Amino acid sequence: MTPSASPRVTAYAGLAALFLLAALTFRRPELAVVAAPFALLPALGLALARAPEVRVWLTLERPTALEQDELDLTLVVASERPVERLELLLALPEGLELGSGERAVSLRLGWEDEQTIELHLRCAKWGNYQVGDIRLRGRDRLGLLAWETRLDLRTPLRVYPLPETLRAIVAPVSTQPFAGNQVARQKGEGLEFADLREFASGDRVRSINWRASARRNVLVVNERHPERNADVILFLDTFADARTGGRSTLDLAVRATSTLASRYLERRDRVGLVSFGGILRWLTPGMGVSQRYRIVDALLESEVVFNYAWKDVSIIPARTLPPQALVVAITPLLDDRAVEALADLRARRYDLAIVEVSPAAFATPGKSESDQLAHRLWLLRREEIRARYERLGVAVATWSDGQPLDGVLEGVRAFRRHARLTRA
Amino acid sequence: MLAQTGYLARVIVLVTVVALAVLAVGLVSSLPVTIPAAVGLLGVGYVAILVAGDDTLDPRAPLVAGALLAVAELAYWSLELRLPVADEAGTSLRRLALLAALVLGALALGAVLLALVEAVSAGGPAVDILGAAAALGALALLALAARRTQRP
């Protein structure tokens, strides 16, 4: 522990010296009497002070949590020797807050004493955190000397984004050959009725529709749509984000991506992730719970990294973007590289849907006329980008903070139904 | 003589007012450096009273020592209370008890020293050397405190 003297030590020693010199100068012993306590107190304090020997243990209730969860954090402080005043500060990373209790507390420890401090952490924002950066300051009985140290008891804590409520998701146009929950457009073995046709050699007897056969006087069988899975690629734009205070478009985008990944994986779809930004990260499509954790863990690492290099979809590994995959892009449409990359994906015949995380709420117009004009022009440019995608047949839904994602995706589904009818 | 006493009283009042103003500014602005300055100025006022008085020992010296120590301790406590640290129950009471003990100790020490001075009533170079040694000791204490403050 690093010792440091309180300002009182130097102040009292200085006062003692001043009064003693005055006593000598004016030949008044009373001034020496005044000087005596100021001289004796620091002398006693420095002579009697002993560095505290404190041990601290940190326990976190669990290593994972959801946004807005509250966790118990327990600190056990023990000392062999008495410590008159021990100040303990828990430095929390940005995104974690104290639900109750104080970040800095003072304790008094006796001989072989042990005290427990209970704190409640509130996970304000998703992320990978290390909790346990502790600063200790022990003071002697007279408060003249302090010993400071920093303890590294860091314990990992993963805070997963809070899922949005979703009743339905965007259905892909094409399906894959594996079994899943998506009704395929092709006909085959399945549950969903598709059509009627005349009996052919090899048809199973159980597929004969006896009522239709009776009406038509010929054997007729039911045709069905098989349930298949799909390949879904979640395309997260991390080139830029808009930020105000503790909120940002990236936070919302990560939350939406995590929710969509969970929902698609529940439907037995193969889900992959492309984090397209200053640093390219990807996960090849996969299924199941393990893939869900892989995606969420990858999302927790998401951050905006500035990079001036031009990037397009050609740098994405081919196996990350399987043919006929549905690409759901979650983007604030702030960076031209992401805007062009999405248009490029559409040009490569990928089934594309865009959830635009609106940065408009994060950019308030200035007070001057020119600032407001610039803001309006910026909004117009954004509308032009959306119109460009819609001309390419890509649904763009704008999602703002506080708006339910379900309603936004309904807009995407409606657009895609309309687009499908037009194509037909 | 009367005019001289009135002038001295005005100087003492002025010094005391300045000392209190310095202390108030220090407490409002959270500047610990102003506390010894204010206590020193209050001490200067007492020096002026002693110099203007006769040569007999002032029996109020232990009270002045205790009062100055109490002012300094209370002022530092006031600054420490502004730290965002949640104290456990009983901390303030313990601090108050410590403060009372320190003030009582200062009174007792002052009384003992005054009694010694009255009993010995010695003067001359031996006492001067002793006083100078005590002043040097205080300065050595300052140096020691500065050395302990240094980070390794």
Coordinates of C-alpha atoms in Angstrom, one line a residue:
Chain A
M1 CA 0.0 0.0 0.0
T2 CA 1.3 3.5 -0.8
P3 CA 1.4 5.8 2.1
S4 CA 0.6 9.5 1.9
A5 CA 0.4 12.1 4.7
S6 CA -2.7 14.1 5.3
P7 CA -2.5 17.9 4.6
R8 CA -3.0 18.2 8.4
V9 CA 0.5 16.9 9.1
T10 CA 2.3 19.6 7.1
A11 CA -0.1 22.2 8.3
Y12 CA 0.3 21.3 12.0
A13 CA 4.1 21.0 11.7
G14 CA 4.2 24.4 10.0
L15 CA 2.0 26.0 12.6
A16 CA 4.1 24.5 15.4
A17 CA 7.3 25.9 13.9
L18 CA 5.6 29.3 13.4
F19 CA 4.5 29.5 17.0
L20 CA 7.8 28.2 18.4
L21 CA 9.7 30.8 16.4
A22 CA 7.3 33.5 17.6
A23 CA 7.9 32.3 21.2
L24 CA 11.6 32.7 20.8
T25 CA 11.3 36.0 19.0
F26 CA 8.9 37.6 21.5
R27 CA 10.3 35.6 24.5
R28 CA 6.7 34.4 25.4
P29 CA 6.5 30.8 26.7
E30 CA 2.7 30.9 26.2
L31 CA 3.3 30.7 22.4
A32 CA 5.3 27.5 23.0
V33 CA 2.3 26.2 24.9
V34 CA 0.1 27.0 21.8
A35 CA 2.7 25.3 19.6
A36 CA 2.8 22.1 21.7
P37 CA -0.4 20.3 20.5
F38 CA 0.4 21.2 16.9
A39 CA 3.9 19.6 17.2
L40 CA 2.9 16.6 19.3
L41 CA -0.1 15.5 17.3
P42 CA 1.7 14.8 14.0
A43 CA 4.7 13.4 15.8
L44 CA 2.5 10.9 17.6
G45 CA 0.5 10.2 14.5
L46 CA 3.6 9.4 12.4
A47 CA 5.2 7.4 15.2
L48 CA 2.2 5.2 16.0
A49 CA 0.9 4.7 12.4
R50 CA 1.0 1.2 11.0
A51 CA 0.2 0.2 7.5
P52 CA -3.1 -1.8 7.4
E53 CA -3.1 -5.3 6.0
V54 CA -6.4 -5.9 4.4
R55 CA -7.7 -8.7 2.3
V56 CA -10.8 -8.4 0.0
W57 CA -12.8 -11.0 -1.7
L58 CA -15.4 -10.3 -4.4
T59 CA -18.3 -12.5 -5.3
L60 CA -20.7 -11.9 -8.1
E61 CA -24.2 -13.5 -8.0
R62 CA -23.8 -14.9 -11.6
P63 CA -21.5 -14.3 -14.5
T64 CA -24.3 -13.5 -17.0
A65 CA -27.3 -11.2 -17.0
L66 CA -29.8 -9.4 -19.1
E67 CA -29.9 -5.7 -19.6
Q68 CA -31.8 -4.0 -16.7
D69 CA -31.1 -7.1 -14.5
E70 CA -30.0 -6.5 -10.9
L71 CA -27.2 -8.6 -9.5
D72 CA -25.9 -9.0 -6.0
L73 CA -22.2 -8.2 -5.5
T74 CA -20.6 -9.2 -2.2
L75 CA -17.4 -7.8 -0.9
V76 CA -15.8 -9.4 2.1
V77 CA -13.1 -7.3 3.8
A78 CA -10.9 -8.9 6.4
S79 CA -8.0 -7.6 8.5
E80 CA -5.7 -9.1 11.1
R81 CA -5.0 -5.7 12.7
P82 CA -7.4 -3.0 13.5
V83 CA -8.0 -0.3 10.9
E84 CA -9.6 2.8 12.2
R85 CA -11.1 3.9 8.9
L86 CA -11.0 1.9 5.7
E87 CA -12.5 3.5 2.6
L88 CA -13.4 1.2 -0.2
L89 CA -14.4 2.4 -3.6
L90 CA -15.7 0.0 -6.3
A91 CA -15.0 1.5 -9.7
L92 CA -17.7 0.4 -12.1
P93 CA -17.3 0.3 -15.9
E94 CA -19.6 2.5 -18.0
G95 CA -22.8 0.5 -18.5
L96 CA -23.1 -0.8 -15.0
E97 CA -24.7 1.1 -12.2
L98 CA -25.4 0.6 -8.5
G99 CA -29.0 -0.3 -7.9
S100 CA -28.6 0.3 -4.2
G101 CA -25.8 1.0 -1.9
E102 CA -22.9 3.3 -2.2
R103 CA -19.9 2.9 -4.5
A104 CA -17.6 4.2 -1.7
V105 CA -18.0 3.1 1.8
S106 CA -16.0 3.4 5.0
L107 CA -15.5 0.7 7.5
R108 CA -13.9 0.2 10.9
L109 CA -12.1 -3.1 11.4
G110 CA -11.1 -4.5 14.7
W111 CA -8.6 -7.3 15.6
E112 CA -9.1 -10.3 13.2
D113 CA -12.3 -8.7 11.9
E114 CA -14.3 -9.4 8.8
Q115 CA -17.0 -7.4 7.3
T116 CA -19.3 -8.0 4.4
I117 CA -20.6 -5.3 2.0
E118 CA -23.7 -6.1 -0.1
L119 CA -24.1 -4.1 -3.3
H120 CA -26.7 -4.4 -6.0
L121 CA -25.5 -3.9 -9.5
R122 CA -27.9 -2.8 -12.2
C123 CA -26.9 -3.7 -15.8
A124 CA -27.8 -0.6 -17.7
K125 CA -26.3 -1.6 -21.0
W126 CA -25.3 -4.8 -22.8
G127 CA -21.6 -5.6 -23.0
N128 CA -18.6 -7.6 -21.8
Y129 CA -17.6 -6.2 -18.4
Q130 CA -14.9 -6.9 -15.9
V131 CA -16.2 -6.0 -12.4
G132 CA -13.7 -5.7 -9.5
D133 CA -11.6 -2.7 -9.8
I134 CA -11.3 -1.7 -6.2
R135 CA -9.5 1.2 -4.6
L136 CA -8.7 1.0 -0.9
R137 CA -7.6 3.7 1.4
G138 CA -6.8 3.0 5.0
R139 CA -6.3 5.7 7.6
D140 CA -4.6 5.7 11.0
R141 CA -6.4 6.5 14.2
L142 CA -5.6 10.2 14.1
G143 CA -6.3 10.4 10.4
L144 CA -2.9 11.8 9.7
L145 CA -1.6 9.1 7.3
A146 CA -3.4 7.2 4.6
W147 CA -2.4 4.1 2.7
E148 CA -3.8 3.6 -0.7
T149 CA -3.8 0.6 -3.0
R150 CA -5.7 -0.7 -6.0
L151 CA -7.0 -4.2 -6.0
D152 CA -7.6 -6.1 -9.3
L153 CA -10.3 -8.6 -8.4
R154 CA -11.9 -8.4 -11.8
T155 CA -14.6 -11.0 -12.5
P156 CA -16.1 -11.3 -15.9
L157 CA -19.7 -10.3 -16.4
R158 CA -21.6 -10.7 -19.7
V159 CA -24.7 -8.6 -20.0
Y160 CA -26.9 -9.7 -22.9
P161 CA -29.1 -7.3 -24.7
L162 CA -32.8 -7.2 -23.6
P163 CA -34.9 -9.0 -26.2
E164 CA -37.6 -7.1 -28.0
T165 CA -41.1 -8.6 -28.2
L166 CA -41.6 -10.2 -31.6
R167 CA -44.7 -12.1 -32.6
A168 CA -43.7 -12.6 -36.2
I169 CA -40.5 -12.2 -38.2
V170 CA -39.7 -11.6 -41.8
A171 CA -40.1 -14.9 -43.7
P172 CA -37.5 -15.7 -46.3
V173 CA -38.5 -16.2 -50.0
S174 CA -36.4 -19.3 -50.4
T175 CA -35.9 -22.2 -48.1
Q176 CA -33.2 -24.8 -47.7
P177 CA -33.7 -28.6 -48.0
F178 CA -33.5 -29.2 -44.2
A179 CA -36.6 -29.5 -42.0
G180 CA -37.7 -26.4 -40.2
N181 CA -40.7 -24.3 -39.4
Q182 CA -40.9 -22.3 -42.6
V183 CA -43.6 -23.4 -45.1
A184 CA -41.7 -23.9 -48.4
R185 CA -43.0 -22.7 -51.7
Q186 CA -42.2 -26.1 -53.2
K187 CA -44.6 -29.0 -52.9
G188 CA -43.7 -32.1 -51.0
E189 CA -44.3 -33.9 -47.8
G190 CA -45.6 -31.5 -45.2
L191 CA -48.6 -30.3 -43.2
E192 CA -49.7 -27.2 -45.1
F193 CA -52.2 -27.9 -47.9
A194 CA -51.0 -26.7 -51.3
D195 CA -53.1 -28.0 -54.2
L196 CA -55.0 -31.0 -55.6
R197 CA -53.9 -33.2 -58.5
E198 CA -54.8 -36.5 -60.1
F199 CA -53.5 -39.6 -58.5
A200 CA -50.3 -40.9 -60.1
S201 CA -48.4 -44.1 -59.7
G202 CA -46.4 -44.1 -56.5
D203 CA -48.7 -41.7 -54.5
R204 CA -49.5 -42.8 -51.0
V205 CA -53.1 -43.9 -50.4
R206 CA -53.3 -41.7 -47.3
S207 CA -52.8 -38.6 -49.5
I208 CA -56.0 -39.3 -51.5
N209 CA -58.6 -36.7 -51.0
W210 CA -61.7 -38.9 -51.0
R211 CA -64.3 -36.0 -51.1
A212 CA -62.6 -34.3 -54.1
S213 CA -62.2 -37.7 -55.7
A214 CA -66.0 -38.4 -55.3
R215 CA -66.9 -35.1 -56.8
R216 CA -64.6 -35.4 -59.8
N217 CA -65.1 -39.1 -60.3
V218 CA -61.4 -39.6 -60.5
L219 CA -58.8 -40.3 -57.8
V220 CA -57.4 -37.0 -56.6
V221 CA -54.6 -36.5 -54.1
N222 CA -53.6 -33.6 -51.8
E223 CA -50.4 -31.8 -52.4
R224 CA -48.7 -30.2 -49.5
H225 CA -46.0 -27.6 -48.8
P226 CA -43.1 -29.1 -46.8
E227 CA -41.7 -27.3 -43.7
R228 CA -38.2 -26.3 -44.3
N229 CA -35.6 -24.2 -42.7
A230 CA -33.9 -21.2 -44.2
D231 CA -30.5 -19.5 -44.2
V232 CA -30.7 -16.1 -42.5
I233 CA -27.8 -13.7 -42.4
L234 CA -28.0 -10.8 -39.9
F235 CA -26.0 -8.0 -41.4
L236 CA -25.0 -5.5 -38.7
D237 CA -23.6 -2.2 -39.8
T238 CA -20.9 -1.0 -37.5
F239 CA -19.3 1.7 -39.6
A240 CA -20.9 4.5 -37.7
D241 CA -23.4 5.2 -35.0
A242 CA -25.3 8.2 -33.7
R243 CA -24.9 8.7 -30.0
T244 CA -26.6 10.9 -27.3
G245 CA -25.7 10.4 -23.7
G246 CA -25.7 6.8 -22.9
R247 CA -27.9 5.7 -25.9
S248 CA -26.7 5.0 -29.4
T249 CA -28.0 3.5 -32.6
L250 CA -25.5 0.6 -32.2
D251 CA -27.1 -0.3 -28.9
L252 CA -30.5 -0.5 -30.5
A253 CA -29.0 -2.4 -33.5
V254 CA -27.4 -5.0 -31.3
R255 CA -30.6 -5.5 -29.4
A256 CA -32.6 -6.0 -32.6
T257 CA -30.0 -8.3 -34.0
S258 CA -29.9 -10.4 -30.9
T259 CA -33.7 -10.7 -30.8
L260 CA -33.9 -11.6 -34.5
A261 CA -31.2 -14.2 -34.1
S262 CA -33.0 -15.8 -31.2
R263 CA -36.3 -15.9 -33.1
Y264 CA -34.9 -17.3 -36.3
L265 CA -32.9 -20.0 -34.4
E266 CA -36.1 -21.0 -32.5
R267 CA -37.6 -21.7 -36.0
R268 CA -34.7 -24.1 -36.7
D269 CA -33.2 -21.7 -39.3
R270 CA -29.5 -21.5 -39.9
V271 CA -28.4 -18.1 -38.8
G272 CA -25.2 -16.3 -39.5
L273 CA -23.8 -12.9 -38.6
V274 CA -21.8 -10.3 -40.5
S275 CA -20.7 -7.4 -38.5
F276 CA -19.7 -5.0 -41.4
G277 CA -17.7 -2.0 -40.3
G278 CA -14.2 -0.7 -39.5
I279 CA -13.5 -4.3 -38.5
L280 CA -15.2 -7.1 -40.3
R281 CA -16.4 -9.9 -38.1
W282 CA -18.5 -12.9 -39.3
L283 CA -20.1 -16.1 -38.1
T284 CA -20.9 -18.8 -40.6
P285 CA -24.6 -19.9 -40.5
G286 CA -25.4 -22.5 -37.9
M287 CA -28.3 -23.8 -35.9
G288 CA -29.2 -24.4 -32.3
V289 CA -28.6 -23.0 -28.8
S290 CA -24.8 -23.0 -29.2
Q291 CA -25.1 -20.8 -32.4
R292 CA -27.3 -18.4 -30.4
Y293 CA -24.7 -18.0 -27.7
R294 CA -22.0 -17.6 -30.4
I295 CA -24.0 -14.8 -32.1
V296 CA -24.8 -13.0 -28.8
D297 CA -21.2 -13.3 -27.7
A298 CA -20.0 -11.9 -31.0
L299 CA -22.6 -9.1 -30.7
L300 CA -21.2 -8.1 -27.3
E301 CA -17.9 -7.4 -29.0
S302 CA -19.6 -5.0 -31.4
E303 CA -18.1 -1.6 -31.5
V304 CA -17.7 1.2 -34.0
V305 CA -14.1 1.3 -35.2
F306 CA -13.2 4.2 -37.5
N307 CA -11.7 3.2 -40.7
Y308 CA -11.4 5.2 -43.9
A309 CA -10.7 2.3 -46.2
W310 CA -13.4 1.6 -48.7
K311 CA -15.0 -1.8 -48.1
D312 CA -17.6 -3.7 -50.1
V313 CA -19.2 -7.1 -49.9
S314 CA -16.4 -8.8 -51.8
I315 CA -14.4 -8.9 -48.6
I316 CA -17.0 -11.0 -46.9
P317 CA -16.1 -14.7 -47.1
A318 CA -18.3 -16.5 -49.6
R319 CA -19.4 -19.3 -47.2
T320 CA -20.8 -16.6 -44.9
L321 CA -23.3 -15.6 -47.5
P322 CA -24.9 -18.8 -48.8
P323 CA -27.0 -18.5 -51.9
Q324 CA -30.7 -17.9 -51.4
A325 CA -30.2 -16.7 -47.9
L326 CA -32.4 -14.0 -46.4
V327 CA -30.2 -11.0 -45.4
V328 CA -31.7 -8.9 -42.7
A329 CA -29.6 -5.7 -42.4
I330 CA -29.7 -3.7 -39.3
T331 CA -28.2 -0.3 -40.1
P332 CA -28.5 3.4 -39.3
L333 CA -27.7 4.1 -43.0
L334 CA -25.1 6.6 -42.0
D335 CA -22.1 5.4 -43.9
D336 CA -22.0 5.2 -47.7
R337 CA -19.9 2.0 -47.6
A338 CA -22.7 0.2 -45.8
V339 CA -25.4 1.8 -48.1
E340 CA -23.5 0.7 -51.2
A341 CA -22.7 -2.8 -49.8
L342 CA -26.4 -3.4 -49.2
A343 CA -27.3 -2.3 -52.7
D344 CA -24.5 -4.6 -54.0
L345 CA -26.1 -7.5 -52.1
R346 CA -29.4 -6.9 -53.7
A347 CA -27.7 -6.7 -57.1
R348 CA -26.3 -10.2 -56.4
R349 CA -29.9 -11.4 -56.0
Y350 CA -29.9 -11.8 -52.3
D351 CA -33.3 -11.6 -50.5
L352 CA -32.7 -8.4 -48.6
A353 CA -34.7 -6.6 -45.9
I354 CA -33.4 -3.6 -44.1
V355 CA -34.3 -2.4 -40.5
E356 CA -33.1 1.1 -40.4
V357 CA -32.2 2.2 -36.8
S358 CA -33.1 5.8 -37.1
P359 CA -30.4 8.2 -36.1
A360 CA -32.9 11.1 -36.4
A361 CA -33.7 11.1 -32.7
F362 CA -30.0 11.4 -31.9
A363 CA -29.4 14.4 -34.1
T364 CA -31.3 17.5 -33.0
P365 CA -31.2 20.4 -35.4
G366 CA -29.3 23.5 -34.4
K367 CA -30.9 26.8 -33.7
S368 CA -29.6 28.8 -36.6
E369 CA -31.5 28.8 -39.9
S370 CA -28.5 27.2 -41.8
D371 CA -28.3 24.4 -39.2
Q372 CA -32.0 23.7 -39.6
L373 CA -31.7 23.8 -43.3
A374 CA -28.8 21.3 -43.1
H375 CA -30.8 19.0 -40.9
R376 CA -33.7 19.1 -43.3
L377 CA -31.4 18.3 -46.2
W378 CA -29.9 15.4 -44.2
L379 CA -33.4 14.0 -43.6
L380 CA -34.2 14.4 -47.3
R381 CA -31.1 12.5 -48.3
R382 CA -32.0 9.7 -46.0
E383 CA -35.5 9.6 -47.6
E384 CA -33.8 9.4 -51.0
I385 CA -31.7 6.4 -49.8
R386 CA -34.8 4.6 -48.6
A387 CA -36.6 5.3 -51.9
R388 CA -33.6 4.0 -53.8
Y389 CA -33.8 0.7 -51.9
E390 CA -37.5 0.5 -52.4
R391 CA -37.0 0.9 -56.1
L392 CA -34.6 -2.1 -55.9
G393 CA -37.4 -4.1 -54.3
V394 CA -35.9 -4.0 -50.8
A395 CA -38.2 -3.3 -47.8
V396 CA -36.9 -0.6 -45.5
A397 CA -38.4 -0.2 -42.1
T398 CA -37.4 2.6 -39.8
W399 CA -37.1 1.8 -36.2
S400 CA -36.7 4.4 -33.5
D401 CA -36.0 4.0 -29.8
G402 CA -39.2 3.3 -27.8
Q403 CA -41.0 1.9 -30.9
P404 CA -41.9 -1.8 -30.9
L405 CA -39.8 -3.8 -33.3
D406 CA -42.7 -6.0 -34.0
G407 CA -44.7 -3.1 -35.6
V408 CA -41.6 -2.1 -37.7
L409 CA -41.2 -5.7 -39.0
E410 CA -44.9 -5.8 -39.9
G411 CA -44.1 -2.9 -42.3
V412 CA -41.3 -5.1 -43.9
R413 CA -43.7 -8.1 -44.2
A414 CA -46.4 -5.9 -45.8
F415 CA -43.9 -4.5 -48.3
R416 CA -42.6 -8.0 -49.2
R417 CA -46.2 -9.4 -49.7
H418 CA -46.9 -6.5 -52.0
A419 CA -43.6 -6.9 -53.9
R420 CA -44.3 -10.6 -54.3
L421 CA -47.8 -9.9 -55.8
T422 CA -46.3 -7.4 -58.2
R423 CA -43.7 -10.0 -59.3
A424 CA -46.4 -12.5 -59.8
Chain B
M1 CA -1.7 54.7 26.3
L2 CA -5.5 54.5 25.9
A3 CA -5.1 55.4 22.2
Q4 CA -2.5 52.7 21.8
T5 CA -4.8 50.1 23.4
G6 CA -7.7 51.1 21.1
Y7 CA -5.4 50.9 18.1
L8 CA -4.2 47.4 19.2
A9 CA -7.8 46.3 19.7
R10 CA -8.7 47.4 16.2
V11 CA -5.7 45.5 14.7
I12 CA -6.6 42.3 16.6
V13 CA -10.3 42.5 15.5
L14 CA -9.1 43.1 11.9
V15 CA -6.7 40.1 12.0
T16 CA -9.4 38.0 13.5
V17 CA -11.9 39.0 10.8
V18 CA -9.4 38.3 8.1
A19 CA -8.7 34.9 9.6
L20 CA -12.3 34.0 9.7
A21 CA -12.8 35.3 6.1
V22 CA -9.9 33.1 4.9
L23 CA -11.3 30.1 6.8
A24 CA -14.8 30.8 5.3
V25 CA -13.4 31.0 1.8
G26 CA -11.4 27.9 2.3
L27 CA -14.4 25.9 3.5
V28 CA -16.7 27.2 0.8
S29 CA -14.1 26.5 -1.9
S30 CA -12.8 23.3 -0.4
L31 CA -9.3 24.6 -0.2
P32 CA -7.4 22.8 2.7
V33 CA -4.4 25.2 2.4
T34 CA -6.4 28.1 3.8
I35 CA -7.0 26.3 7.1
P36 CA -3.4 26.6 8.5
A37 CA -3.3 30.2 7.2
A38 CA -6.5 31.1 9.1
V39 CA -5.3 29.3 12.3
G40 CA -1.9 31.1 11.9
L41 CA -3.7 34.5 11.6
L42 CA -5.7 33.7 14.7
G43 CA -2.4 32.9 16.4
V44 CA -1.0 36.3 15.2
G45 CA -3.9 38.0 17.0
Y46 CA -3.0 36.1 20.2
V47 CA 0.7 37.1 19.7
A48 CA -0.4 40.8 19.5
I49 CA -2.4 40.4 22.8
L50 CA 0.7 38.9 24.5
V51 CA 3.1 41.5 23.2
A52 CA 0.8 44.3 24.2
G53 CA 0.3 42.9 27.7
D54 CA 2.6 42.7 30.7
D55 CA 5.4 40.1 31.3
T56 CA 3.3 37.8 33.5
L57 CA 2.4 34.4 32.2
D58 CA -0.9 34.3 30.5
P59 CA -3.0 31.4 32.0
R60 CA -5.3 31.4 29.0
A61 CA -2.6 30.0 26.7
P62 CA -3.8 26.3 27.1
L63 CA -7.3 27.5 26.2
V64 CA -6.0 29.3 23.1
A65 CA -4.1 26.2 22.1
G66 CA -7.1 24.0 22.5
A67 CA -9.4 26.4 20.7
L68 CA -7.0 26.7 17.7
L69 CA -6.6 23.0 17.5
A70 CA -10.4 22.6 17.6
V71 CA -10.8 25.1 14.8
A72 CA -8.3 23.4 12.7
E73 CA -9.7 19.9 13.4
L74 CA -13.3 20.9 12.8
A75 CA -12.4 22.7 9.5
Y76 CA -10.5 19.6 8.2
W77 CA -13.4 17.4 9.3
S78 CA -15.8 19.7 7.4
L79 CA -13.7 19.1 4.2
E80 CA -13.5 15.4 4.8
L81 CA -17.3 15.1 5.1
R82 CA -17.6 16.3 1.5
L83 CA -16.0 13.1 0.2
P84 CA -18.6 10.9 -1.4
V85 CA -18.0 8.1 1.0
A86 CA -20.9 6.5 3.0
D87 CA -19.7 6.2 6.6
E88 CA -20.9 3.4 8.8
A89 CA -23.0 4.2 11.8
G90 CA -21.1 5.7 14.7
T91 CA -18.3 7.2 12.6
S92 CA -19.2 10.8 13.5
L93 CA -19.6 10.0 17.2
R94 CA -16.2 8.4 17.2
R95 CA -14.6 11.4 15.4
L96 CA -16.3 13.8 17.9
A97 CA -15.0 11.8 20.8
L98 CA -11.5 11.8 19.3
L99 CA -11.7 15.6 18.7
A100 CA -12.8 16.1 22.3
A101 CA -9.9 13.9 23.5
L102 CA -7.4 15.9 21.4
V103 CA -8.7 19.3 22.7
L104 CA -8.7 18.0 26.3
G105 CA -5.2 16.6 25.8
A106 CA -4.1 20.0 24.4
L107 CA -5.5 21.8 27.5
A108 CA -3.8 19.3 29.8
L109 CA -0.5 19.5 28.0
G110 CA -0.7 23.4 27.9
A111 CA -1.5 23.4 31.7
V112 CA 1.4 21.1 32.4
L113 CA 3.8 23.2 30.3
L114 CA 2.7 26.4 31.9
A115 CA 3.1 25.0 35.4
L116 CA 6.6 23.8 34.4
V117 CA 7.5 27.2 33.0
E118 CA 6.2 28.9 36.2
A119 CA 8.1 26.4 38.4
V120 CA 11.4 26.5 36.5
S121 CA 11.3 30.2 35.6
A122 CA 14.7 29.9 34.0
G123 CA 15.8 32.0 31.1
G124 CA 18.9 32.7 29.1
P125 CA 20.6 30.9 26.3
A126 CA 19.7 27.4 27.5
V127 CA 16.0 28.0 27.1
D128 CA 16.7 29.8 23.8
I129 CA 18.6 26.8 22.5
L130 CA 15.8 24.5 23.7
G131 CA 13.2 26.6 21.9
A132 CA 15.3 26.7 18.7
A133 CA 15.7 22.9 18.9
A134 CA 12.0 22.5 19.2
A135 CA 11.4 24.7 16.2
L136 CA 14.0 22.7 14.2
G137 CA 12.2 19.5 15.4
A138 CA 8.9 20.8 14.0
L139 CA 10.7 21.5 10.7
A140 CA 12.2 18.0 10.7
L141 CA 8.7 16.7 11.2
L142 CA 7.7 18.6 8.1
A143 CA 10.5 17.0 6.1
L144 CA 9.5 13.6 7.5
A145 CA 5.9 14.1 6.5
A146 CA 7.0 15.2 3.0
R147 CA 9.1 12.1 2.7
R148 CA 6.3 9.8 3.8
T149 CA 4.0 11.5 1.3
Q150 CA 6.4 10.6 -1.6
R151 CA 5.2 7.7 -3.7
P152 CA 7.7 4.8 -4.0

